[in-house]
Amino acid sequence: MAPLDVTAIKRDFPIFNRTVRDGRRLVYLDSGATSQKPVQVLDAEREFYEKHNAAVHRGAHQLAEEATDAFEHARLNIAGFIGAKADDLVFTKNATEAINLVAYSFLNATLKFSRGKDLPDGAERFVLAEGDEIVVSEMEHHANLIPWQELADKTGAVLRWIGLTDDGRLDESTYANVITNRTKIVSVTHQSNLLGSVTDLAPIVKAARAVGALVLLDACQSVPHMPVDVSELGVDFIAWSGHKMLGPLGIGCLWGKSEILAAMPPFITGGSMIETVHMESSTFALPPKRFEAGVPMAAQAVGLSAAVDYLNRIGMAAVAAHEHDLTQAVLRELAEIDGVRIIGPKDSTNRGSAISFVLDGLHPHDVGQILDENGVAVRVGHHCAWPVCRRYSVPATTRATFYIYNDMEDVQALADGIRSAKKFFGV
Amino acid sequence: MAPLDVTAIKRDFPIFNRTVRDGRRLVYLDSGATSQKPVQVLDAEREFYEKHNAAVHRGAHQLAEEATDAFEHARLNIAGFIGAKADDLVFTKNATEAINLVAYSFLNATLKFSRGKDLPDGAERFVLAEGDEIVVSEMEHHANLIPWQELADKTGAVLRWIGLTDDGRLDESTYANVITNRTKIVSVTHQSNLLGSVTDLAPIVKAARAVGALVLLDACQSVPHMPVDVSELGVDFIAWSGHKMLGPLGIGCLWGKSEILAAMPPFITGGSMIETVHMESSTFALPPKRFEAGVPMAAQAVGLSAAVDYLNRIGMAAVAAHEHDLTQAVLRELAEIDGVRIIGPKDSTNRGSAISFVLDGLHPHDVGQILDENGVAVRVGHHCAWPVCRRYSVPATTRATFYIYNDMEDVQALADGIRSAKKFFGV
Amino acid sequence: MYQEIILDHYKHPHGKGLTEPFDAEVHHVNPTCGDEITLRVKTSADGLIAISYDNQGCSISQASASIMFDQINGVTFAAGEQAVDHLVLMLQREVSPDEDILGDGIALEGVAQYPARVKCALLAWMAWKDAAIQASSKGEAK
Amino acid sequence: MYQEIILDHYKHPHGKGLTEPFDAEVHHVNPTCGDEITLRVKTSADGLIAISYDNQGCSISQASASIMFDQINGVTFAAGEQAVDHLVLMLQREVSPDEDILGDGIALEGVAQYPARVKCALLAWMAWKDAAIQASSKGEAK
Ligand SMILES: Cc1ncc(COP(=O)(O)O)c(C=O)c1O
Ligand SMILES: Cc1ncc(COP(=O)(O)O)c(C=O)c1O
């Protein structure tokens, strides 16, 4: 595989034409929060607005037809990127909504069932009884934790979680204990946004299947960074965001198996997700429309589709290989700095490029500040994964995350910045 | 008030540089579905991505600060547009989500209350008992009907509705009957997207207040078209979409009174809406953040803020006056065509520019098609307000809607198009 | 799109009006525009399927129902299904129209250019397929 | 932002460590970064409020707590509130720093340029205000 031509890639990203903090080169190491956008994505979105803008699935005029075509072509293309069929891909505003959609399917099925209301065929899988169990892990992003806490609070189901090993991985030895006959869904991350560890899916899928539980994978940090093919994962749902993979803000994706999506009652309701509507009651469209109430974010879908084209041109295997090289380099560089402690796996096997660390005697806020003054943009805090900080007894971490526009110079800038923070604070 | 300079305005909208159906001038009469976007809005969004893109409220680096500033400035500006404080404005993906947010507040408060879980102070107003009542009207868009049907289905509350008069208005004589001591919320449209009628708010607000019910106003068709000041409306919530007021797709707004928003449990949960998070349970931020889980659509907020600037420069009173002139002209023109029947008020008092009609002996689909072939983009169908079609015994309507870039020539094009449809089909 | 032959079927639809007895009845709706059709089928001992229907809607959906009646009233399930499948492919521009199979239905080819109208053209035919399948599964159940 | 005087307070914080007895205790957290402070107040008969606290967090939040202790430990509610309000306005760049009111706190002025850090600088002071109000309402209740 040819290495990425980062210089050429960078030229596609207008933001690298600017400097930060009095003329410093922008070293953007916060793609785990959101990625930068290439001109191809910005152009695609703009062209939609300038040439084809209309409310999709609503009009019979030429613009509405073109807009609908563009939107549905985007769906097909994005679905293809993860090896899926267009009809199994639901657009949401972000990954958070996508995960909530599944959590609320359980809530809504449970409530409608208890009142004898109409439910789609197969919805029994989403009906919770008091004491049924929901399983997450201790390394989840808040987006894959709080919706399940809330679901448990509202239904009497019980939230259980898989613990973590000291080196930042799911503790497989606890699966048998945590995943039981009462488990209705197992929802875990594909790659931790704080630790960088990549989940070994086979054992957890096997444990969930053995008890008939559904499996949701939070793919926010995997789909942008490695080849992902849903036909090989063995899970029922994956959720991710467009903005972390070169796409626009304001669009997320939920993929689900056809028959599982078909069994779910709607979440957000309104226009375009209906079959017939009477004042007394309504019936609903098939997926994916059932889950896309209101005028959708068509321009963003078109932008995300252009992002997919961009990534496909590079090739996701090449993206992963590039990040792997950077990860190795960062781990090596940081190991050489006294007082740096990596929170997460210390070697690069089964590991993505999210690298969190603490510096003895210095708070992450202060590390981040000095890095920022050197033009190095990292994130500090709990990274929306507070329980992980607790697990490793740190109040917060400094996190650097890498993407296709980062190179070895950026790795060096990070290491230099950490050294100057140490020097500045005398630690 | 000076009349709008439509020629100058049109130059700001790139889409009018294109033609449709073999070189015809684009006569866009579908702004009720979604408006076109001026270059100022597209530029603002693009500048955000090219210069300041980062995940807001998440980083301590310069880009994150700039992005957060831009996002929160947009909130302030958009809130100002409706006479509100920034903290009382919640961003959603569209108006549909905004209305669902309120409906789900009732559901979540009711469920948590019944299980003795923590709720914000004042949440009692959102707790429904079996037999409590929800009031909508027969002219609601599906977005303001189905969420309430669903809420009723899941809680045992009862959905009731205000009927319509033959000339397309809320039937005020039924308020006393429909709004009762059991009514917990009255949710009605400010302007019907199908009939064009504008709601006379005072009587309905008075009836709701008398029984202590909350009032939600679906302002999708009012905020883009007339001056709206929440401090004068007397309602508790308004919901609307950005994309119908020159703004980008993918952003909607919910305004609520401070103390009422504060009393609502969260809807979509995840990152950024929390205060503290433990595996066992979490606590939540104050509004508006409590309702904005996940990375928000910051670029779209910035775009919508630019749309607000654009409309402010014209002045909303001038926008309303312009549309009023067009409405009068359309009603006059259509009255002259044999076989045209207006569905909605036939005169222009208390009426917006959404004009629906049927043509004797011809299905709206066919009318719309001939109009489209003449370059006139209208919408045909039930316009996500199917019960209104039933109420007036039509299977569907043809609807023309107008905005700041439309002029008398467009009105003429509509009338000419209808005449040619009649001629073509020989009716 | 609006060829003479389509306007003729629209103005003078063939076979409109429900009849009894029937083995299955379906009601199909196009949710975006409210076009509706009620369609009944009655299968004879030798497997030929008689159709009756009533509908409301636009010129395309009404003309298409009338054409359907001409083409597949009283044929076997296999023959009817072949016609439906061919129509679908034609409207997806995946085959060129075959007059032997579709009769006047080849005039619907122009509809393919207007994606929003494709559903109108398919409504009656999809209703037929649904009803025919229901009737045959009932037949089996007996 | 990191002036010498701030780094001094950070490295050698004044008044850190909780003491007893106390009238009110509060625990404040900065949810984005996990900075925490526990703060206690004890009001004397003549209305002077003694402070003790323990905290963890970044240099700014720790230095700011130490400065707060210097400035408003043992003053009246009115005097303490004046200082808090002045700090808030200074960090919003709405007043220029007044050394009489803030003491070393004027060195925090640079924080105003870093919106994400403003909360760090305010944490201890807001905790004090919260605790002082709780203590005084308890006093009234008695
Ligand atoms: C009156 C009214 N309410 C609600 C909506 C729903 O808005 P959106 O689809 O942007 O959520 C619309 C427009 O589609 C509308 O016109
Ligand atoms: C692992 C993981 N899950 C969920 C999310 C939430 O994504 P979003 O904020 O786009 O909804 C993120 C990123 O913020 C993430 O990294």
PDB file of N, CA and C in Angstrom, chain A residues 57-58 68 272 274 285-286 289, chain B residues 365, chain C residues 28-37 58 60-62 64 87 91 111-112 114-127:
ATOM      1  N   HIS A  57     -38.546  14.381  -1.147  1.00  0.00           N
ATOM      2  CA  HIS A  57     -39.703  13.500  -0.957  1.00  0.00           C
ATOM      3  C   HIS A  57     -40.986  14.293  -0.756  1.00  0.00           C
ATOM      4  N   ARG A  58     -41.063  15.469  -1.324  1.00  0.00           N
ATOM      5  CA  ARG A  58     -42.236  16.276  -1.034  1.00  0.00           C
ATOM      6  C   ARG A  58     -42.850  16.925  -2.276  1.00  0.00           C
ATOM      7  N   THR A  68     -34.316  15.100  -4.330  1.00  0.00           N
ATOM      8  CA  THR A  68     -34.602  13.749  -3.838  1.00  0.00           C
ATOM      9  C   THR A  68     -33.589  12.749  -4.406  1.00  0.00           C
ATOM     10  N   SER A 272     -43.657  12.869   6.555  1.00  0.00           N
ATOM     11  CA  SER A 272     -42.797  12.005   5.726  1.00  0.00           C
ATOM     12  C   SER A 272     -42.505  10.643   6.306  1.00  0.00           C
ATOM     13  N   ILE A 274     -44.997   8.769   7.500  1.00  0.00           N
ATOM     14  CA  ILE A 274     -46.338   8.209   7.662  1.00  0.00           C
ATOM     15  C   ILE A 274     -46.763   7.398   6.448  1.00  0.00           C
ATOM     16  N   ALA A 285     -44.648   4.593   7.648  1.00  0.00           N
ATOM     17  CA  ALA A 285     -43.915   4.113   6.479  1.00  0.00           C
ATOM     18  C   ALA A 285     -42.905   3.045   6.888  1.00  0.00           C
ATOM     19  N   LEU A 286     -42.364   2.382   5.895  1.00  0.00           N
ATOM     20  CA  LEU A 286     -41.290   1.418   6.143  1.00  0.00           C
ATOM     21  C   LEU A 286     -39.991   2.170   6.458  1.00  0.00           C
ATOM     22  N   LYS A 289     -37.577   5.563   6.058  1.00  0.00           N
ATOM     23  CA  LYS A 289     -38.404   6.765   6.228  1.00  0.00           C
ATOM     24  C   LYS A 289     -39.100   6.835   7.582  1.00  0.00           C
TER      25      LYS A 289
ATOM     26  N   HIS B 365     -52.057  16.425  -8.924  1.00  0.00           N
ATOM     27  CA  HIS B 365     -50.825  15.924  -9.529  1.00  0.00           C
ATOM     28  C   HIS B 365     -50.682  16.381 -10.973  1.00  0.00           C
TER      29      HIS B 365
ATOM     30  N   HIS C  28     -54.957   0.181  -1.580  1.00  0.00           N
ATOM     31  CA  HIS C  28     -53.617   0.767  -1.601  1.00  0.00           C
ATOM     32  C   HIS C  28     -53.705   2.279  -1.744  1.00  0.00           C
ATOM     33  N   VAL C  29     -52.737   2.936  -1.119  1.00  0.00           N
ATOM     34  CA  VAL C  29     -52.734   4.398  -1.072  1.00  0.00           C
ATOM     35  C   VAL C  29     -51.338   4.881  -1.443  1.00  0.00           C
ATOM     36  N   ASN C  30     -51.271   5.983  -2.133  1.00  0.00           N
ATOM     37  CA  ASN C  30     -49.978   6.639  -2.337  1.00  0.00           C
ATOM     38  C   ASN C  30     -49.884   7.754  -1.291  1.00  0.00           C
ATOM     39  N   PRO C  31     -49.049   7.557  -0.266  1.00  0.00           N
ATOM     40  CA  PRO C  31     -49.118   8.478   0.882  1.00  0.00           C
ATOM     41  C   PRO C  31     -48.724   9.914   0.550  1.00  0.00           C
ATOM     42  N   THR C  32     -47.965  10.126  -0.516  1.00  0.00           N
ATOM     43  CA  THR C  32     -47.602  11.519  -0.769  1.00  0.00           C
ATOM     44  C   THR C  32     -48.715  12.321  -1.417  1.00  0.00           C
ATOM     45  N   CYS C  33     -49.629  11.658  -2.140  1.00  0.00           N
ATOM     46  CA  CYS C  33     -50.635  12.480  -2.831  1.00  0.00           C
ATOM     47  C   CYS C  33     -52.047  12.027  -2.564  1.00  0.00           C
ATOM     48  N   GLY C  34     -52.205  10.931  -1.841  1.00  0.00           N
ATOM     49  CA  GLY C  34     -53.563  10.520  -1.519  1.00  0.00           C
ATOM     50  C   GLY C  34     -54.271   9.729  -2.609  1.00  0.00           C
ATOM     51  N   ASP C  35     -53.582   9.344  -3.688  1.00  0.00           N
ATOM     52  CA  ASP C  35     -54.218   8.468  -4.675  1.00  0.00           C
ATOM     53  C   ASP C  35     -54.604   7.152  -3.995  1.00  0.00           C
ATOM     54  N   GLU C  36     -55.792   6.635  -4.363  1.00  0.00           N
ATOM     55  CA  GLU C  36     -56.268   5.412  -3.712  1.00  0.00           C
ATOM     56  C   GLU C  36     -56.823   4.436  -4.731  1.00  0.00           C
ATOM     57  N   ILE C  37     -56.691   3.163  -4.418  1.00  0.00           N
ATOM     58  CA  ILE C  37     -57.360   2.162  -5.239  1.00  0.00           C
ATOM     59  C   ILE C  37     -57.855   1.034  -4.334  1.00  0.00           C
ATOM     60  N   CYS C  58     -54.806  10.773  -9.841  1.00  0.00           N
ATOM     61  CA  CYS C  58     -54.382  11.595 -10.968  1.00  0.00           C
ATOM     62  C   CYS C  58     -54.535  10.832 -12.271  1.00  0.00           C
ATOM     63  N   ILE C  60     -52.370   9.758 -14.353  1.00  0.00           N
ATOM     64  CA  ILE C  60     -51.449   8.635 -14.538  1.00  0.00           C
ATOM     65  C   ILE C  60     -51.936   7.408 -13.768  1.00  0.00           C
ATOM     66  N   SER C  61     -52.342   7.606 -12.507  1.00  0.00           N
ATOM     67  CA  SER C  61     -52.748   6.437 -11.727  1.00  0.00           C
ATOM     68  C   SER C  61     -54.047   5.850 -12.284  1.00  0.00           C
ATOM     69  N   GLN C  62     -54.927   6.704 -12.786  1.00  0.00           N
ATOM     70  CA  GLN C  62     -56.191   6.189 -13.316  1.00  0.00           C
ATOM     71  C   GLN C  62     -55.978   5.511 -14.676  1.00  0.00           C
ATOM     72  N   SER C  64     -53.272   4.182 -15.696  1.00  0.00           N
ATOM     73  CA  SER C  64     -52.498   2.971 -15.499  1.00  0.00           C
ATOM     74  C   SER C  64     -53.383   1.826 -15.014  1.00  0.00           C
ATOM     75  N   LEU C  87     -43.226  -3.863 -16.016  1.00  0.00           N
ATOM     76  CA  LEU C  87     -43.553  -2.446 -15.841  1.00  0.00           C
ATOM     77  C   LEU C  87     -42.570  -1.784 -14.875  1.00  0.00           C
ATOM     78  N   LEU C  91     -40.026   1.250 -15.742  1.00  0.00           N
ATOM     79  CA  LEU C  91     -40.075   2.554 -15.063  1.00  0.00           C
ATOM     80  C   LEU C  91     -38.764   2.861 -14.344  1.00  0.00           C
ATOM     81  N   VAL C 111     -43.171   8.230 -18.002  1.00  0.00           N
ATOM     82  CA  VAL C 111     -43.302   8.498 -16.567  1.00  0.00           C
ATOM     83  C   VAL C 111     -41.961   8.303 -15.854  1.00  0.00           C
ATOM     84  N   ALA C 112     -41.123   7.437 -16.421  1.00  0.00           N
ATOM     85  CA  ALA C 112     -39.830   7.158 -15.786  1.00  0.00           C
ATOM     86  C   ALA C 112     -39.011   8.428 -15.566  1.00  0.00           C
ATOM     87  N   TYR C 114     -40.104  11.152 -14.474  1.00  0.00           N
ATOM     88  CA  TYR C 114     -40.654  11.923 -13.354  1.00  0.00           C
ATOM     89  C   TYR C 114     -40.785  11.020 -12.128  1.00  0.00           C
ATOM     90  N   PRO C 115     -39.699  10.883 -11.386  1.00  0.00           N
ATOM     91  CA  PRO C 115     -39.693   9.896 -10.297  1.00  0.00           C
ATOM     92  C   PRO C 115     -40.887  10.025  -9.357  1.00  0.00           C
ATOM     93  N   ALA C 116     -41.352  11.251  -9.158  1.00  0.00           N
ATOM     94  CA  ALA C 116     -42.462  11.424  -8.225  1.00  0.00           C
ATOM     95  C   ALA C 116     -43.740  10.798  -8.759  1.00  0.00           C
ATOM     96  N   ARG C 117     -43.800  10.572 -10.085  1.00  0.00           N
ATOM     97  CA  ARG C 117     -45.013  10.007 -10.660  1.00  0.00           C
ATOM     98  C   ARG C 117     -44.940   8.489 -10.832  1.00  0.00           C
ATOM     99  N   VAL C 118     -43.775   7.924 -10.666  1.00  0.00           N
ATOM    100  CA  VAL C 118     -43.635   6.482 -10.886  1.00  0.00           C
ATOM    101  C   VAL C 118     -44.584   5.699  -9.979  1.00  0.00           C
ATOM    102  N   LYS C 119     -44.695   6.181  -8.734  1.00  0.00           N
ATOM    103  CA  LYS C 119     -45.617   5.504  -7.814  1.00  0.00           C
ATOM    104  C   LYS C 119     -47.052   5.539  -8.302  1.00  0.00           C
ATOM    105  N   CYS C 120     -47.434   6.625  -8.965  1.00  0.00           N
ATOM    106  CA  CYS C 120     -48.793   6.722  -9.496  1.00  0.00           C
ATOM    107  C   CYS C 120     -49.001   5.615 -10.532  1.00  0.00           C
ATOM    108  N   ALA C 121     -48.013   5.444 -11.400  1.00  0.00           N
ATOM    109  CA  ALA C 121     -48.128   4.453 -12.472  1.00  0.00           C
ATOM    110  C   ALA C 121     -48.152   3.029 -11.921  1.00  0.00           C
ATOM    111  N   LEU C 122     -47.512   2.838 -10.787  1.00  0.00           N
ATOM    112  CA  LEU C 122     -47.412   1.468 -10.249  1.00  0.00           C
ATOM    113  C   LEU C 122     -48.566   1.089  -9.324  1.00  0.00           C
ATOM    114  N   LEU C 123     -49.286   2.081  -8.836  1.00  0.00           N
ATOM    115  CA  LEU C 123     -50.242   1.829  -7.745  1.00  0.00           C
ATOM    116  C   LEU C 123     -51.178   0.646  -8.032  1.00  0.00           C
ATOM    117  N   ALA C 124     -51.844   0.671  -9.152  1.00  0.00           N
ATOM    118  CA  ALA C 124     -52.840  -0.367  -9.447  1.00  0.00           C
ATOM    119  C   ALA C 124     -52.175  -1.739  -9.593  1.00  0.00           C
ATOM    120  N   TRP C 125     -51.047  -1.753 -10.231  1.00  0.00           N
ATOM    121  CA  TRP C 125     -50.361  -3.025 -10.498  1.00  0.00           C
ATOM    122  C   TRP C 125     -49.853  -3.664  -9.213  1.00  0.00           C
ATOM    123  N   MET C 126     -49.368  -2.836  -8.316  1.00  0.00           N
ATOM    124  CA  MET C 126     -48.904  -3.355  -7.027  1.00  0.00           C
ATOM    125  C   MET C 126     -50.085  -3.877  -6.212  1.00  0.00           C
ATOM    126  N   ALA C 127     -51.180  -3.158  -6.314  1.00  0.00           N
ATOM    127  CA  ALA C 127     -52.386  -3.609  -5.609  1.00  0.00           C
ATOM    128  C   ALA C 127     -52.809  -4.971  -6.151  1.00  0.00           C
TER     129      ALA C 127
END
